Amino acid sequence: DTGVSQDPRHKITKRGQNVTFRCDPISEHNRLYWYRQTLGQGPEFLTYFQNEAQLEKSRLLSDRFSAERPKGSFSTLEIQRTEQGDSAMYLCASSFMGRDQEAFFGQGTRLTVV
Amino acid sequence: GEDVEQSLFLSVREGDSSVINCTYTDSSSTYLYWYKQEPGAGLQLLTYIFSNMDMKQDQRLTVLLNKKDKHLSLRIADTQTGDSAIYFCAESTGKLIFGQGTELSVKP
């Protein structure tokens, strides 16, 4: 296992289109997190899962954003009707509950909305 | 509430020690972390400390935690040019809450 994997690495889309990103966590990890990072800022929490259950979703998260983790393994993050303000790096991380101190991040998906 | 604050910039000379400071607000945080991010790269977990500890040392890195003041620091001994990066402090209450990051610039 080489770590947390995210796909695609880069995505350019036109405003109003829908996009979907995928995250494959480290295989034995049961927690999975999504973050968003814009230039000059720290990662901003979006949502997280324990197995297939979505435990928390940021109040700042628009209802255009939805995330799933159907079998408790990989996760998808979908953004509907994208806006220019959605342009950011979308980061995924995973950890093993009980050892949450070891949360490892993927390389991220850079979204550009034009 | 959950909030993490860091100073934005630090500049040091190669070979000196660097100290990056952070304050947090949530006293129920169980772990506190330091992550490193190099340009164009993902977040790398550097070290972490459990909230009932006050110090942790890991090679050139020393983490100090003052739980009463909710203050965390990262000291890098013998700072090298390869240490130039953005350093993020984070607190954990299940999810990680990050600060804005401190950009460390190491001059030769």
Short mmCIF file of N, CA and C in Angstrom, two decimals, chain B residues 1-39:
data_model
loop_
_atom_site.label_atom_id
_atom_site.label_comp_id
_atom_site.label_asym_id
_atom_site.label_seq_id
_atom_site.Cartn_x
_atom_site.Cartn_y
_atom_site.Cartn_z
N GLY B 1 -15.49 26.81 20.78
CA GLY B 1 -15.31 26.75 19.34
C GLY B 1 -13.94 26.22 18.99
N GLU B 2 -13.73 26.03 17.71
CA GLU B 2 -12.46 25.48 17.25
C GLU B 2 -11.76 26.53 16.42
N ASP B 3 -10.57 26.92 16.84
CA ASP B 3 -9.80 27.89 16.09
C ASP B 3 -8.34 27.67 16.40
N VAL B 4 -7.50 27.77 15.38
CA VAL B 4 -6.06 27.58 15.53
C VAL B 4 -5.38 28.77 14.87
N GLU B 5 -4.46 29.42 15.60
CA GLU B 5 -3.80 30.61 15.11
C GLU B 5 -2.29 30.39 15.06
N GLN B 6 -1.68 30.87 13.99
CA GLN B 6 -0.23 30.81 13.85
C GLN B 6 0.26 32.13 13.26
N SER B 7 1.51 32.47 13.55
CA SER B 7 2.12 33.60 12.85
C SER B 7 2.41 33.15 11.43
N LEU B 8 2.40 34.09 10.50
CA LEU B 8 2.42 33.72 9.08
C LEU B 8 3.81 33.46 8.52
N PHE B 9 4.83 34.14 9.04
CA PHE B 9 6.15 34.04 8.44
C PHE B 9 7.22 33.92 9.51
N LEU B 10 8.29 33.18 9.15
CA LEU B 10 9.48 33.11 10.00
C LEU B 10 10.67 32.96 9.09
N SER B 11 11.71 33.76 9.36
CA SER B 11 12.93 33.67 8.56
C SER B 11 14.10 33.42 9.50
N VAL B 12 14.91 32.42 9.17
CA VAL B 12 16.07 32.09 10.00
C VAL B 12 17.26 31.83 9.09
N ARG B 13 18.44 31.80 9.70
CA ARG B 13 19.66 31.45 8.96
C ARG B 13 19.94 29.96 9.14
N GLU B 14 20.52 29.39 8.13
CA GLU B 14 20.88 27.97 8.17
C GLU B 14 21.76 27.70 9.39
N GLY B 15 21.42 26.64 10.11
CA GLY B 15 22.18 26.27 11.30
C GLY B 15 21.57 26.78 12.59
N ASP B 16 20.73 27.84 12.48
CA ASP B 16 20.05 28.34 13.67
C ASP B 16 18.89 27.43 14.04
N SER B 17 18.31 27.65 15.20
CA SER B 17 17.06 26.97 15.58
C SER B 17 15.87 27.80 15.12
N SER B 18 14.82 27.11 14.74
CA SER B 18 13.56 27.77 14.38
C SER B 18 12.53 27.40 15.43
N VAL B 19 11.71 28.38 15.80
CA VAL B 19 10.60 28.09 16.72
C VAL B 19 9.32 28.63 16.09
N ILE B 20 8.39 27.73 15.85
CA ILE B 20 7.10 28.08 15.26
C ILE B 20 6.04 27.91 16.33
N ASN B 21 5.25 28.95 16.52
CA ASN B 21 4.26 28.95 17.59
C ASN B 21 2.84 28.83 17.08
N CYS B 22 1.97 28.35 17.96
CA CYS B 22 0.58 28.10 17.60
C CYS B 22 -0.27 28.20 18.86
N THR B 23 -1.45 28.79 18.72
CA THR B 23 -2.42 28.75 19.82
C THR B 23 -3.70 28.12 19.32
N TYR B 24 -4.38 27.43 20.19
CA TYR B 24 -5.62 26.77 19.83
C TYR B 24 -6.66 27.06 20.89
N THR B 25 -7.92 26.76 20.57
CA THR B 25 -8.98 27.16 21.49
C THR B 25 -9.70 26.00 22.16
N ASP B 26 -9.70 24.81 21.51
CA ASP B 26 -10.54 23.73 22.03
C ASP B 26 -9.79 22.92 23.07
N SER B 27 -10.16 23.08 24.32
CA SER B 27 -9.45 22.41 25.40
C SER B 27 -9.69 20.90 25.41
N SER B 28 -10.66 20.43 24.61
CA SER B 28 -10.92 18.98 24.58
C SER B 28 -10.09 18.28 23.51
N SER B 29 -9.21 19.02 22.84
CA SER B 29 -8.35 18.41 21.82
C SER B 29 -7.55 17.27 22.44
N THR B 30 -7.54 16.14 21.78
CA THR B 30 -6.82 14.99 22.32
C THR B 30 -5.39 14.93 21.81
N TYR B 31 -5.21 15.31 20.56
CA TYR B 31 -3.87 15.34 19.97
C TYR B 31 -3.65 16.68 19.30
N LEU B 32 -2.39 17.08 19.25
CA LEU B 32 -2.00 18.29 18.52
C LEU B 32 -0.87 17.91 17.58
N TYR B 33 -0.89 18.48 16.41
CA TYR B 33 -0.04 18.01 15.32
C TYR B 33 0.77 19.13 14.69
N TRP B 34 1.84 18.70 14.06
CA TRP B 34 2.56 19.57 13.13
C TRP B 34 2.68 18.84 11.80
N TYR B 35 2.23 19.54 10.76
CA TYR B 35 2.37 19.06 9.38
C TYR B 35 3.26 20.01 8.61
N LYS B 36 3.93 19.47 7.60
CA LYS B 36 4.82 20.26 6.72
C LYS B 36 4.28 20.16 5.31
N GLN B 37 4.27 21.29 4.60
CA GLN B 37 3.85 21.29 3.21
C GLN B 37 4.86 22.05 2.37
N GLU B 38 5.48 21.32 1.44
CA GLU B 38 6.41 21.94 0.51
C GLU B 38 5.65 22.38 -0.72
N PRO B 39 6.20 23.32 -1.50
CA PRO B 39 5.47 23.84 -2.67
C PRO B 39 5.01 22.73 -3.61
#
